[in-house]
Short mmCIF file of C-alpha atoms in Angstrom, two decimals:
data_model
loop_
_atom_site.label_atom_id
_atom_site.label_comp_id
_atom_site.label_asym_id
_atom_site.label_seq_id
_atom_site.Cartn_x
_atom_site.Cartn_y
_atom_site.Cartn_z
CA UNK A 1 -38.49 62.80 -134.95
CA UNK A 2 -36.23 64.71 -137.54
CA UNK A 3 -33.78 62.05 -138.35
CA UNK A 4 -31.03 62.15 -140.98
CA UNK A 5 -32.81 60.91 -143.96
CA UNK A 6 -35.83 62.97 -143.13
CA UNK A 7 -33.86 66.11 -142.89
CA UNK A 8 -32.25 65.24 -145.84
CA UNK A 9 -35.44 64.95 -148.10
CA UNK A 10 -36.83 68.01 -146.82
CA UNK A 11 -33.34 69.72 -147.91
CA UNK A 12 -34.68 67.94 -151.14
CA UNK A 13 -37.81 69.25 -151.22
CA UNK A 14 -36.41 72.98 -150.44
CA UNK A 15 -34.18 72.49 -153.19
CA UNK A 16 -37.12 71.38 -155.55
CA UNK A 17 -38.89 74.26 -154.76
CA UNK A 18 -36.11 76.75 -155.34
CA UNK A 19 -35.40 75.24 -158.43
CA UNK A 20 -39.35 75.09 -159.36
CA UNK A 21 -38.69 71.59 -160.19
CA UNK A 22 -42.04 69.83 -159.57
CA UNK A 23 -40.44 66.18 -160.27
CA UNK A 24 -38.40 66.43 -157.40
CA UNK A 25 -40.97 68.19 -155.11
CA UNK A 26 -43.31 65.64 -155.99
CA UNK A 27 -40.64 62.64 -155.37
CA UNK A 28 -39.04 63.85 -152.19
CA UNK A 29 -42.48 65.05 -150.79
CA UNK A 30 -43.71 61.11 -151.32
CA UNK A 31 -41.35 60.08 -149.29
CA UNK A 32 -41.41 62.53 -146.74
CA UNK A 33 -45.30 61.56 -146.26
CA UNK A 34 -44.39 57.56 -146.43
CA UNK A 35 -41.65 58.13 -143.76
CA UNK A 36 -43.79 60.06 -141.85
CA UNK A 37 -47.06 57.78 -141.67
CA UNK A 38 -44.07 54.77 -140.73
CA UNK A 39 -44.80 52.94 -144.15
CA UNK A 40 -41.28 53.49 -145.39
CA UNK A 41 -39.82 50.16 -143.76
CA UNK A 42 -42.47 48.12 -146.30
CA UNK A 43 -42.44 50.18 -149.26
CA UNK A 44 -39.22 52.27 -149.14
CA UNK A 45 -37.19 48.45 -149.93
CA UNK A 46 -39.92 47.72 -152.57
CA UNK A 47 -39.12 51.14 -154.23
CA UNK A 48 -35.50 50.72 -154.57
CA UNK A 49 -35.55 47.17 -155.78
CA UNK A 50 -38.55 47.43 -158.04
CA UNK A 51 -39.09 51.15 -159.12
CA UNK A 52 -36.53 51.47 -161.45
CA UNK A 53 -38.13 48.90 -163.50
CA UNK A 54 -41.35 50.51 -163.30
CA UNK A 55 -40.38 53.59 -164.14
CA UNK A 56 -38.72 52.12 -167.57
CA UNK A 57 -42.07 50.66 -167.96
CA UNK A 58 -44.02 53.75 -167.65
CA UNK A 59 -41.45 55.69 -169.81
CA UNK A 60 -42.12 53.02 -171.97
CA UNK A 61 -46.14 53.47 -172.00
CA UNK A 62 -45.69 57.08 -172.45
CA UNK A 63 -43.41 56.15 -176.04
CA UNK A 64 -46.01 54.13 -176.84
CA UNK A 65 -49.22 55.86 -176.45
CA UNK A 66 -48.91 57.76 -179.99
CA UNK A 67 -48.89 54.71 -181.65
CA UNK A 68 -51.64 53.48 -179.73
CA UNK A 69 -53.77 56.15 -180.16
CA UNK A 70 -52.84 56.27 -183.68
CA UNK A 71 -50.84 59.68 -183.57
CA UNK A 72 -48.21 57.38 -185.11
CA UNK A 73 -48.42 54.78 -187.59
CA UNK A 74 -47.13 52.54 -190.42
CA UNK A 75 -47.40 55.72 -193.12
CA UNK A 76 -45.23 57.98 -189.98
CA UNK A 77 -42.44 54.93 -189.64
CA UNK A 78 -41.77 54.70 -193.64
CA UNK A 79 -41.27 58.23 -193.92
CA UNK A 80 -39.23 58.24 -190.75
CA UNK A 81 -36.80 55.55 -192.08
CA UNK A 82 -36.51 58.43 -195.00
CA UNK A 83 -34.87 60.57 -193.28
CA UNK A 84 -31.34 60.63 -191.77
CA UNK A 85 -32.62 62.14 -188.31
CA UNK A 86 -34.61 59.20 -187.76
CA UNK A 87 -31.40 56.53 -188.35
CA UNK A 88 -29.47 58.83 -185.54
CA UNK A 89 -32.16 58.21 -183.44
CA UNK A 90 -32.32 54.51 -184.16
CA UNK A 91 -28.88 54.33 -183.42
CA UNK A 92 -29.13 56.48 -180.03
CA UNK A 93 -31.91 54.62 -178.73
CA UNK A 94 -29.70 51.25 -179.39
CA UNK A 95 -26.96 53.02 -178.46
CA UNK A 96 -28.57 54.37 -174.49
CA UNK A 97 -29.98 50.54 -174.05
CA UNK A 98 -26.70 49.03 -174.25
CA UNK A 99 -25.19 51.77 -171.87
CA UNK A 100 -27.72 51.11 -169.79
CA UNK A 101 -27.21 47.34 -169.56
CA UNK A 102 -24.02 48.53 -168.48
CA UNK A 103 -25.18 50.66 -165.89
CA UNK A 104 -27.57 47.75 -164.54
CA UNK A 105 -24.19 45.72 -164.11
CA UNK A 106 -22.38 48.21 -162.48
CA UNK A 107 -24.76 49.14 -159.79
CA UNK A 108 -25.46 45.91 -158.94
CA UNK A 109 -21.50 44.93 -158.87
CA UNK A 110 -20.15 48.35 -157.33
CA UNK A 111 -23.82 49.52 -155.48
CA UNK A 112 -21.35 52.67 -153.62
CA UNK A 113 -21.22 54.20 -156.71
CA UNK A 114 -24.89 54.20 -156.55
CA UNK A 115 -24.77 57.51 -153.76
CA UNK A 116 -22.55 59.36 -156.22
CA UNK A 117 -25.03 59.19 -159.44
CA UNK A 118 -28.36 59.81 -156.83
CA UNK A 119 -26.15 63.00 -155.86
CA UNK A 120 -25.01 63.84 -159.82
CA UNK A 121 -29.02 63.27 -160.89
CA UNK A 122 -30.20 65.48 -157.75
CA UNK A 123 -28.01 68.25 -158.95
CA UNK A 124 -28.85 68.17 -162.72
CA UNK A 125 -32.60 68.15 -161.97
CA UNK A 126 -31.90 70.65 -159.55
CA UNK A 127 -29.79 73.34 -160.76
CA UNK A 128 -29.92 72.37 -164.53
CA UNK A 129 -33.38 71.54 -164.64
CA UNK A 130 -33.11 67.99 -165.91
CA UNK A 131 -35.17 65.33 -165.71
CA UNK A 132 -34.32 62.66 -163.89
CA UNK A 133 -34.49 59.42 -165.91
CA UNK A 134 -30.57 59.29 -166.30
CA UNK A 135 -29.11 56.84 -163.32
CA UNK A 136 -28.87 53.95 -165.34
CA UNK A 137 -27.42 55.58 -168.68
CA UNK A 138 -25.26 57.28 -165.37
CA UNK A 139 -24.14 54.70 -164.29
CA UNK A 140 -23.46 53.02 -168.34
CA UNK A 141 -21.62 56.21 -169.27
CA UNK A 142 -19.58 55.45 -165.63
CA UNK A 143 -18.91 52.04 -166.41
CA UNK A 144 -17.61 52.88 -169.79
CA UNK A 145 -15.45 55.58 -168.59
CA UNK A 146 -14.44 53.11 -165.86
CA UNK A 147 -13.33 50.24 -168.49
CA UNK A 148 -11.30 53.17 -170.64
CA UNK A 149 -9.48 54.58 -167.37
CA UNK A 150 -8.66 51.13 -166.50
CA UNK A 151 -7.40 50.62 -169.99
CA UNK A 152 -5.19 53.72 -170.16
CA UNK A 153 -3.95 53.11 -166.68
#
């Protein structure tokens, strides 16, 4: 009954709860409850191969609901260009979707490394209370770090 991966979400969960994090509680208690009603062989592969993408997309939505609902407009994006904040912010957000491509690349040419980020984002959300959106920009910032070792080497 208590295999491996199920004792090691509910570690998860525990950990979530120490740390008050509700994101992880939330996430590991999903898939505590899929695993335990058997629906994990269907939906856990269609989670790992798909939910990234969906999770962009509803990061995405959430970005894009105060301009939808009119919060933020035409009159809000000339003054923003205005301002010197707004052209850092340009350039981070071009910036985190090219380390990102990266990151894409490198998990789908090195997927080990994979384990190592999923541990890294589990402790940040844990103990640091961060959010976990970061394993692609992860695994960017890796692959960056990765080409300048291999360059100083």
């Amino acid at each position: 009954m208590f295999s491996q991966p199920l004792l090691f979400m509910i570690m998860l969960l525990a950990i979530g709860f120490i740390a008050k994090n509700n994101s992880l509680i939330i996430a590991a208690a999903v898939l505590i409850i899929l695993k335990l009603i058997g629906a994990d062989e269907k939906i856990f592969g269609v989670l790992q191969t798909k939910g990234i993408n969906w999770g962009v997309t509803v990061i995405t939505i959430a970005v894009l609901a105060p301009i939808a609902s009119g919060h933020i407009g035409f009159k809000e994006l000339g003054d923003a260009v205005k301002s010197p904040y707004a052209w850092i912010a340009l350039g981070a957000g071009m910036a985190v979707a090219l380390i990102a491509k990266y990151g894409i690349q490198l998990l789908s040419t090195d997927p080990h490394i994979t384990t190592a980020l999923v541990i890294g984002t589990i402790l940040a959300v844990a103990v640091f209370k961060g959010v976990a959106v970061g394993p692609l920009i992860g695994a960017g910032i890796a692959y960056m770090a990765m080409k300048i070792f291999d360059f100083i080497k």
